[in-house]
Coordinates of N, CA and C in Angstrom, one line a residue:
M95 N -21.1 -19.6 11.4 CA -21.7 -18.5 11.4 C -20.8 -18.1 10.0
S96 N -19.9 -18.2 9.6 CA -18.4 -17.9 8.3 C -19.1 -18.5 7.7
Q97 N -19.5 -19.9 8.0 CA -20.0 -21.0 6.8 C -20.9 -20.5 5.8
A98 N -22.2 -20.1 6.8 CA -23.4 -19.5 6.4 C -23.4 -18.3 5.4
F99 N -22.7 -17.3 5.7 CA -22.1 -16.7 5.2 C -21.1 -16.4 3.7
I100 N -20.0 -17.1 3.3 CA -19.4 -18.1 2.2 C -20.8 -18.7 1.7
D101 N -21.7 -19.6 2.7 CA -22.6 -20.0 1.3 C -23.5 -18.7 0.6
Y102 N -23.6 -18.0 1.7 CA -24.6 -16.8 0.9 C -23.9 -16.4 -0.1
L103 N -22.9 -15.9 0.2 CA -22.1 -15.5 -0.5 C -21.9 -15.7 -2.7
G104 N -22.2 -17.4 -2.0 CA -22.0 -18.8 -3.0 C -23.6 -18.1 -4.1
K105 N -24.5 -17.5 -3.7 CA -25.7 -18.3 -4.1 C -26.5 -16.7 -4.1
Q106 N -25.4 -15.8 -4.5 CA -25.3 -14.1 -4.6 C -26.0 -14.1 -6.5
E107 N -26.2 -13.6 -7.1 CA -26.7 -14.0 -8.9 C -25.5 -12.7 -9.4
R108 N -25.5 -12.1 -10.1 CA -24.8 -11.7 -11.1 C -24.5 -10.1 -10.5
A109 N -25.8 -9.4 -10.8 CA -25.9 -7.6 -10.0 C -25.0 -8.0 -8.6
G110 N -25.2 -9.0 -8.0 CA -25.1 -9.2 -6.1 C -23.8 -8.8 -6.2
R111 N -22.8 -10.2 -6.9 CA -21.6 -9.9 -7.3 C -20.9 -8.5 -7.4
A112 N -21.8 -7.9 -8.1 CA -21.0 -6.9 -8.8 C -21.0 -6.1 -7.8
H113 N -21.8 -6.0 -6.7 CA -22.0 -4.9 -5.6 C -21.3 -5.2 -5.3
L114 N -20.1 -6.8 -4.4 CA -19.4 -7.5 -3.6 C -18.3 -6.9 -4.2
R115 N -17.9 -6.3 -5.3 CA -16.5 -6.1 -6.6 C -16.2 -5.0 -5.6
Q116 N -17.7 -4.1 -5.5 CA -17.8 -2.1 -5.2 C -16.1 -2.4 -4.8
I117 N -17.0 -3.4 -3.7 CA -16.3 -2.9 -2.1 C -14.8 -2.9 -1.9
L118 N -13.6 -3.5 -2.9 CA -12.7 -2.7 -3.4 C -12.2 -1.8 -3.7
Q119 N -13.4 -0.9 -3.9 CA -12.8 -0.4 -4.9 C -13.7 1.3 -3.8
H120 N -13.3 0.9 -2.7 CA -13.7 2.1 -1.5 C -12.9 1.4 -0.4
S121 N -13.1 1.9 0.8 CA -12.0 2.0 2.3 C -13.8 1.4 3.0
L122 N -13.3 -0.2 2.9 CA -13.6 -0.7 4.2 C -14.7 -0.1 5.2
L123 N -14.1 0.5 5.6 CA -14.8 1.5 6.5 C -16.5 2.6 6.2
T124 N -16.2 2.9 4.8 CA -16.9 2.6 4.4 C -17.7 2.1 3.0
P125 N -18.4 0.9 3.7 CA -18.3 0.4 2.1 C -19.4 0.9 1.2
P126 N -19.2 0.6 -0.1 CA -21.1 0.9 -0.9 C -22.7 1.0 -0.2
P127 N -23.0 1.6 -0.6 CA -24.7 0.7 0.3 C -25.3 -0.4 0.0
Q128 N -25.2 -0.5 -2.0 CA -25.9 -1.7 -2.1 C -24.7 -3.6 -1.5
A129 N -23.8 -2.8 -1.4 CA -22.7 -4.3 -0.9 C -23.6 -4.0 1.2
I130 N -23.7 -3.2 1.3 CA -24.3 -3.1 2.9 C -25.7 -3.9 2.6
R131 N -26.6 -3.6 2.3 CA -27.7 -4.7 2.0 C -27.0 -5.6 1.5
I132 N -26.7 -6.4 0.9 CA -25.9 -7.9 1.0 C -25.2 -8.3 1.9
V133 N -24.3 -8.1 3.1 CA -23.4 -8.3 3.7 C -24.3 -7.8 5.3
G134 N -24.2 -6.3 5.6 CA -25.0 -6.1 6.4 C -25.2 -6.9 7.6
V135 N -26.5 -8.2 6.8 CA -27.0 -8.8 7.7 C -26.3 -10.2 8.8
F136 N -25.2 -10.2 7.4 CA -24.0 -10.6 8.3 C -23.5 -10.5 9.6
A137 N -22.9 -9.3 8.7 CA -21.7 -8.3 10.0 C -22.3 -7.6 11.0
E138 N -24.1 -7.3 11.2 CA -25.0 -6.2 11.8 C -25.1 -7.1 13.3
N139 N -24.3 -8.2 14.0 CA -23.2 -8.0 15.0 C -22.2 -8.1 15.6
E140 N -21.7 -7.4 15.0 CA -19.8 -7.5 14.6 C -20.4 -6.0 15.2
A141 N -19.1 -4.6 15.3 CA -19.4 -4.1 16.1 C -18.6 -2.7 15.0
P142 N -19.6 -2.0 14.7 CA -19.6 -1.2 13.3 C -17.6 -0.7 13.2
K143 N -17.5 -1.0 11.9 CA -15.9 -0.5 11.5 C -15.1 -1.5 12.1
S144 N -15.4 -2.5 13.5 CA -14.5 -3.8 14.2 C -13.9 -4.9 12.9
P145 N -12.4 -5.0 13.5 CA -11.4 -5.6 12.3 C -12.8 -7.2 11.7
R146 N -13.9 -7.2 12.3 CA -13.9 -8.1 12.1 C -15.5 -7.8 11.2
E147 N -15.8 -6.6 11.2 CA -16.6 -6.2 10.0 C -15.7 -5.9 8.8
Q148 N -14.9 -5.7 9.2 CA -14.0 -5.1 7.7 C -13.6 -6.3 7.6
A149 N -13.5 -7.7 7.4 CA -13.2 -9.0 7.4 C -14.4 -9.3 6.2
Y150 N -15.2 -8.9 7.4 CA -16.7 -9.4 6.5 C -16.6 -8.9 4.7
Y151 N -16.7 -7.7 4.8 CA -16.8 -7.1 3.4 C -15.3 -7.2 2.6
L152 N -14.1 -7.3 3.1 CA -12.8 -7.3 2.9 C -13.3 -8.6 1.5
V153 N -13.7 -10.4 2.3 CA -13.7 -11.9 2.2 C -15.5 -11.6 0.8
A154 N -15.9 -10.2 1.6 CA -17.2 -10.9 0.2 C -16.9 -10.3 -1.2
G155 N -16.3 -8.9 -1.6 CA -15.5 -8.5 -2.5 C -14.2 -9.0 -3.2
L156 N -13.8 -9.8 -2.4 CA -12.7 -10.7 -2.6 C -13.3 -12.2 -3.6
Y157 N -13.8 -12.0 -2.5 CA -15.3 -13.9 -3.1 C -16.2 -13.4 -4.8
A158 N -16.9 -12.4 -5.0 CA -17.4 -11.9 -5.9 C -16.3 -11.3 -7.2
L159 N -14.7 -10.6 -6.6 CA -13.8 -10.9 -7.9 C -13.2 -12.3 -8.1
C160 N -13.5 -12.8 -7.4 CA -12.6 -14.7 -8.0 C -13.6 -15.5 -8.5
H161 N -15.4 -15.5 -8.1 CA -16.2 -15.7 -8.9 C -17.3 -15.3 -9.0
P162 N -17.0 -14.7 -10.3 CA -18.0 -13.6 -10.4 C -19.7 -13.4 -11.1
D163 N -19.5 -15.2 -11.0 CA -20.7 -15.7 -11.5 C -21.4 -17.1 -11.1
P164 N -22.7 -17.2 -10.5 CA -23.2 -17.6 -9.8 C -22.8 -19.0 -9.6
F165 N -22.6 -19.2 -11.1 CA -22.6 -21.0 -10.9 C -20.7 -21.1 -11.1
D166 N -20.3 -20.0 -10.4 CA -19.0 -20.6 -10.4 C -19.1 -20.8 -8.8
S167 N -19.4 -21.4 -7.7 CA -19.0 -20.7 -6.7 C -18.6 -22.1 -5.9
P168 N -17.6 -22.4 -5.9 CA -16.3 -23.7 -5.2 C -17.5 -24.0 -3.5
T169 N -16.5 -25.0 -3.5 CA -17.5 -25.9 -1.9 C -15.9 -26.4 -1.7
T170 N -14.9 -26.4 -1.7 CA -13.5 -26.4 -1.2 C -13.2 -25.9 -1.4
G171 N -12.0 -25.5 -0.4 CA -10.3 -25.0 -1.0 C -9.0 -25.1 -0.3
K172 N -8.5 -24.9 -0.7 CA -7.3 -25.0 0.4 C -7.2 -23.4 0.9
S173 N -5.9 -24.1 2.1 CA -5.5 -22.4 3.3 C -5.0 -21.8 2.4
F174 N -4.7 -20.1 2.7 CA -4.3 -19.2 1.5 C -2.8 -19.3 1.5
A175 N -2.3 -19.2 2.0 CA -1.1 -18.9 2.5 C -0.6 -20.3 1.4
E176 N -1.2 -22.1 1.3 CA -1.1 -23.1 0.4 C -1.8 -22.9 -0.9
V177 N -2.3 -22.1 -0.5 CA -3.3 -21.8 -2.2 C -1.7 -20.9 -3.0
T178 N -1.3 -19.6 -2.1 CA -0.5 -19.0 -2.6 C 0.9 -19.6 -3.2
A179 N 2.0 -21.0 -2.4 CA 3.0 -21.4 -2.8 C 2.1 -22.4 -3.7
N180 N 2.0 -22.9 -3.8 CA 0.6 -23.4 -4.8 C 0.8 -23.0 -6.0
L181 N 1.0 -21.6 -6.2 CA 1.3 -20.7 -7.5 C 2.1 -20.3 -7.7
T182 N 2.8 -19.9 -6.5 CA 4.1 -19.8 -6.8 C 5.5 -20.6 -7.5
L183 N 4.9 -22.5 -6.6 CA 5.4 -23.1 -7.6 C 5.4 -23.2 -8.8
N184 N 3.7 -23.3 -9.3 CA 3.1 -23.7 -11.0 C 4.3 -22.8 -11.6
R185 N 4.5 -21.8 -11.7 CA 5.8 -20.6 -12.2 C 6.5 -21.7 -12.8
S186 N 6.7 -21.0 -13.9 CA 7.5 -21.5 -15.0 C 9.0 -21.6 -14.5
D187 N 9.3 -19.8 -13.6 CA 10.8 -19.3 -13.5 C 10.7 -19.6 -11.9
F188 N 10.6 -21.1 -11.2 CA 10.2 -21.1 -10.3 C 11.9 -21.5 -10.1
D189 N 12.7 -21.4 -8.9 CA 13.9 -21.8 -9.0 C 14.3 -21.8 -7.4
P190 N 14.1 -23.0 -6.5 CA 13.9 -22.3 -5.2 C 15.5 -22.6 -4.1
T191 N 16.4 -22.2 -4.9 CA 17.1 -22.1 -4.1 C 17.3 -20.3 -4.5
K192 N 16.3 -19.8 -5.2 CA 16.8 -18.2 -4.9 C 14.6 -17.8 -4.8
T193 N 15.1 -16.6 -4.6 CA 14.0 -16.0 -4.2 C 12.5 -15.3 -5.2
S194 N 11.4 -15.3 -5.7 CA 10.7 -15.7 -6.6 C 10.5 -14.6 -6.6
S195 N 9.8 -13.0 -7.5 CA 8.4 -12.9 -7.1 C 7.8 -12.7 -6.2
L196 N 7.0 -13.9 -7.0 CA 5.5 -14.1 -5.7 C 6.1 -14.0 -4.7
E197 N 7.1 -14.7 -4.3 CA 8.1 -14.9 -2.6 C 8.0 -14.0 -2.6
Q198 N 8.4 -13.0 -2.8 CA 9.0 -11.4 -2.4 C 6.8 -10.3 -2.4
R199 N 6.4 -11.2 -3.0 CA 4.9 -10.2 -2.8 C 3.8 -11.2 -1.2
F200 N 4.4 -12.6 -1.7 CA 4.0 -12.5 -0.4 C 4.1 -13.1 1.4
L201 N 5.8 -12.6 1.2 CA 6.0 -11.7 2.4 C 5.6 -10.2 3.0
S202 N 5.7 -9.8 1.7 CA 5.8 -8.1 1.7 C 3.7 -8.0 2.8
L203 N 3.5 -9.1 1.6 CA 1.8 -9.5 2.6 C 2.1 -9.7 4.1
L204 N 3.2 -10.8 3.3 CA 2.9 -11.0 5.6 C 3.2 -9.9 6.4
D205 N 4.0 -8.4 5.8 CA 4.7 -7.9 6.2 C 3.6 -6.7 6.6
C206 N 1.9 -6.2 6.0 CA 1.1 -6.0 6.1 C 0.1 -5.3 7.0
E207 N 0.2 -4.2 7.6 CA -1.2 -4.2 8.4 C -2.4 -4.8 8.0
R208 N -3.4 -4.5 8.8 CA -4.7 -4.7 8.3 C -5.1 -4.1 7.4
S209 N -5.7 -2.7 8.0 CA -5.5 -1.1 6.7 C -4.7 -1.6 5.2
E210 N -4.1 -2.2 5.4 CA -3.4 -2.6 3.9 C -3.4 -3.7 2.9
L211 N -4.3 -5.3 4.1 CA -4.5 -5.8 3.0 C -5.7 -5.5 2.0
P212 N -6.4 -5.4 2.0 CA -7.0 -5.5 0.4 C -6.5 -5.2 -0.6
Y213 N -5.6 -3.6 -0.9 CA -4.6 -4.0 -2.3 C -4.5 -5.3 -2.2
P214 N -3.3 -6.0 -1.4 CA -2.2 -7.6 -2.1 C -3.5 -8.4 -1.9
L215 N -4.1 -8.2 -1.3 CA -5.0 -9.8 -1.0 C -6.0 -9.7 -2.7
R216 N -6.3 -8.6 -3.1 CA -7.2 -8.5 -4.4 C -6.4 -9.0 -5.9
Q217 N -4.7 -8.9 -6.0 CA -3.5 -9.0 -6.5 C -3.5 -10.7 -6.6
W218 N -3.8 -10.9 -5.4 CA -3.4 -13.0 -4.7 C -4.7 -13.1 -6.0
V219 N -6.0 -13.2 -5.8 CA -7.2 -12.9 -6.0 C -7.1 -12.9 -7.0
Q220 N -7.2 -12.4 -7.5 CA -6.1 -12.2 -9.3 C -5.8 -13.5 -9.9
L221 N -4.7 -13.7 -9.4 CA -3.5 -14.9 -9.3 C -4.2 -16.2 -9.1
V222 N -5.0 -16.0 -8.6 CA -5.9 -17.6 -8.1 C -6.8 -17.5 -9.1
K223 N -7.7 -16.7 -9.1 CA -8.5 -16.8 -10.4 C -8.4 -17.7 -11.6
A224 N -7.1 -16.6 -11.8 CA -6.5 -16.6 -13.1 C -5.6 -18.2 -13.1
A225 N -5.4 -18.5 -11.9 CA -4.9 -20.5 -12.0 C -5.9 -21.5 -11.6
S226 N -7.1 -20.7 -11.2 CA -7.7 -21.7 -11.7 C -7.6 -22.7 -10.0
L227 N -7.3 -21.7 -9.3 CA -7.8 -22.6 -7.5 C -8.8 -21.9 -6.7
E228 N -8.8 -23.3 -5.7 CA -9.5 -22.7 -4.7 C -9.2 -23.0 -3.2
V229 N -9.5 -21.1 -2.8 CA -9.1 -20.6 -1.9 C -10.9 -21.3 -0.5
D230 N -9.8 -21.7 1.2 CA -11.2 -21.6 1.8 C -11.4 -20.5 2.1
W231 N -12.7 -19.9 2.0 CA -12.7 -18.5 1.9 C -13.4 -18.5 3.7
V232 N -13.7 -19.3 4.3 CA -14.0 -19.8 5.6 C -13.2 -19.2 6.7
A233 N -11.8 -20.4 5.9 CA -10.6 -19.5 6.7 C -9.8 -18.5 6.6
L234 N -10.2 -18.1 5.1 CA -10.0 -16.6 4.6 C -9.9 -15.6 5.4
L235 N -11.5 -15.9 6.4 CA -12.3 -14.6 6.7 C -11.9 -14.7 7.9
N236 N -11.9 -15.6 8.8 CA -10.9 -15.5 9.9 C -9.5 -15.6 10.4
D237 N -9.0 -15.7 9.1 CA -7.5 -14.8 9.8 C -7.2 -13.8 9.4
I238 N -8.3 -13.1 8.6 CA -8.5 -11.1 8.5 C -9.2 -10.5 9.2
S239 N -10.4 -11.6 10.0 CA -10.4 -11.3 11.4 C -10.1 -10.9 12.2
Y240 N -9.0 -11.7 12.2 CA -7.4 -12.4 13.3 C -5.8 -12.0 12.6
W241 N -6.3 -11.0 11.8 CA -4.6 -10.7 11.2 C -3.8 -10.0 12.3
G242 N -2.7 -10.9 12.8 CA -1.5 -10.2 13.4 C -0.3 -11.3 13.8
D243 N 0.1 -11.1 14.1 CA 1.1 -11.9 15.2 C 1.2 -13.4 14.7
K244 N -0.2 -13.6 13.8 CA -0.3 -15.3 15.0 C -0.5 -15.7 13.4
T245 N -1.0 -14.7 13.3 CA -2.3 -15.4 11.6 C -0.7 -15.2 10.6
R246 N 0.0 -13.7 10.9 CA 1.2 -13.5 9.9 C 2.1 -15.0 9.9
D247 N 2.6 -15.7 11.4 CA 3.6 -17.2 11.4 C 2.6 -17.9 10.8
Q248 N 1.6 -18.5 11.0 CA 1.2 -19.6 10.3 C 1.1 -19.7 8.9
W249 N 0.7 -18.6 8.8 CA 0.6 -18.4 6.7 C 2.2 -18.7 6.7
G250 N 3.1 -18.4 7.1 CA 4.6 -18.1 6.6 C 4.8 -19.8 7.0
R251 N 4.6 -20.4 7.7 CA 4.9 -21.6 7.8 C 3.7 -23.2 7.0
T252 N 3.2 -22.3 6.6 CA 2.4 -23.0 6.2 C 2.4 -22.2 4.6
Y253 N 3.6 -21.5 4.3 CA 3.4 -21.7 3.1 C 5.3 -22.0 2.2
Y254 N 6.0 -22.0 3.1 CA 6.5 -22.6 3.1 C 7.2 -24.3 3.8
R255 N 6.4 -24.9 4.6 CA 6.4 -26.6 4.3 C 5.6 -26.4 2.9
T256 N 4.5 -26.0 2.5 CA 4.4 -26.5 0.8 C 5.7 -26.8 -0.2
L257 N 6.2 -25.4 0.3 CA 7.4 -25.3 -1.0 C 8.3 -25.8 -0.8
H258 N 8.1 -26.6 1.2 CA 9.6 -27.7 1.3 C 8.7 -28.8 0.6
R259 N 8.0 -28.7 1.0 CA 7.3 -30.9 0.6 C 7.3 -30.7 -0.9
S260 N 7.1 -30.4 -1.7 CA 7.0 -30.1 -3.5 C 8.5 -30.4 -3.9
N261 N 9.2 -29.4 -2.7 CA 10.5 -29.1 -3.4 C 11.4 -31.5 -3.2
K262 N 11.1 -31.5 -1.6 CA 11.6 -33.0 -1.2 C 10.3 -33.9 -3.0
N263 N 9.5 -33.8 -2.8 CA 8.6 -35.0 -3.0 C 9.3 -34.9 -5.4
D264 N 10.3 -33.1 -5.7 CA 10.6 -33.8 -6.5 C 11.2 -33.9 -6.9
S265 N 12.6 -33.8 -6.2 CA 14.0 -34.8 -5.2 C 13.5 -35.4 -5.7
A266 N 12.4 -36.4 -4.6 CA 12.6 -37.9 -4.6 C 12.2 -38.2 -5.9
D267 N 11.1 -38.0 -6.6 CA 10.8 -38.3 -8.1 C 11.9 -38.0 -9.6
S268 N 13.1 -36.8 -8.9 CA 13.7 -37.4 -10.3 C 15.0 -38.2 -9.8
S269 N 14.9 -38.6 -8.2 CA 15.7 -39.9 -8.5 C 15.1 -40.9 -8.3
T270 N 14.4 -41.2 -8.4 CA 13.0 -42.3 -8.8 C 13.8 -42.8 -10.3
K271 N 13.4 -41.7 -11.4 CA 13.7 -41.3 -12.2 C 15.2 -41.7 -13.1
E272 N 16.1 -41.4 -12.3 CA 17.3 -41.6 -12.5 C 17.7 -43.2 -12.1
E273 N 17.1 -44.1 -11.1 CA 17.5 -44.8 -10.6 C 16.5 -46.1 -11.7
T274 N 15.7 -45.5 -12.1 CA 15.0 -46.6 -13.1 C 15.1 -46.4 -14.9
K275 N 16.8 -45.5 -15.1 CA 17.2 -45.7 -16.2 C 18.3 -46.0 -16.8

């Protein structure tokens, strides 16, 4: 069902995506009527105002923010934590020995309660869009639906594993370059 929902979002025209972006300006408990028309078909089996229903609306708004054009619909992507780690690594001021502003932002996201997720996720999605990275929207929908300690732990582990793996590869690349000189 989750993949069908993301596929459905990808088929929305510009006007539909504009209605979906309006979700991010409202409370997830009272989405705009035009967004209900689009998302409600998939959220109809969910309890009203349930975490899963709210996740549908939030992901729909974030998806439309990241992909405002119908011709700009992704087919695959990486986990949200991996994408945020890649954003952190791609910053020109990244220093693995210091905590970066993006790392602080990520840690703040992990500290959020479910009701606090829309604002920081919106900020991250804007960064993702600017960097032309792709998110696995189905996984994000499921993660937001079941937001809690387990999801936070999984995101934290993935984020730091991605940072560590990249630093390891960078160290190996530099030592290889040194040896060839």
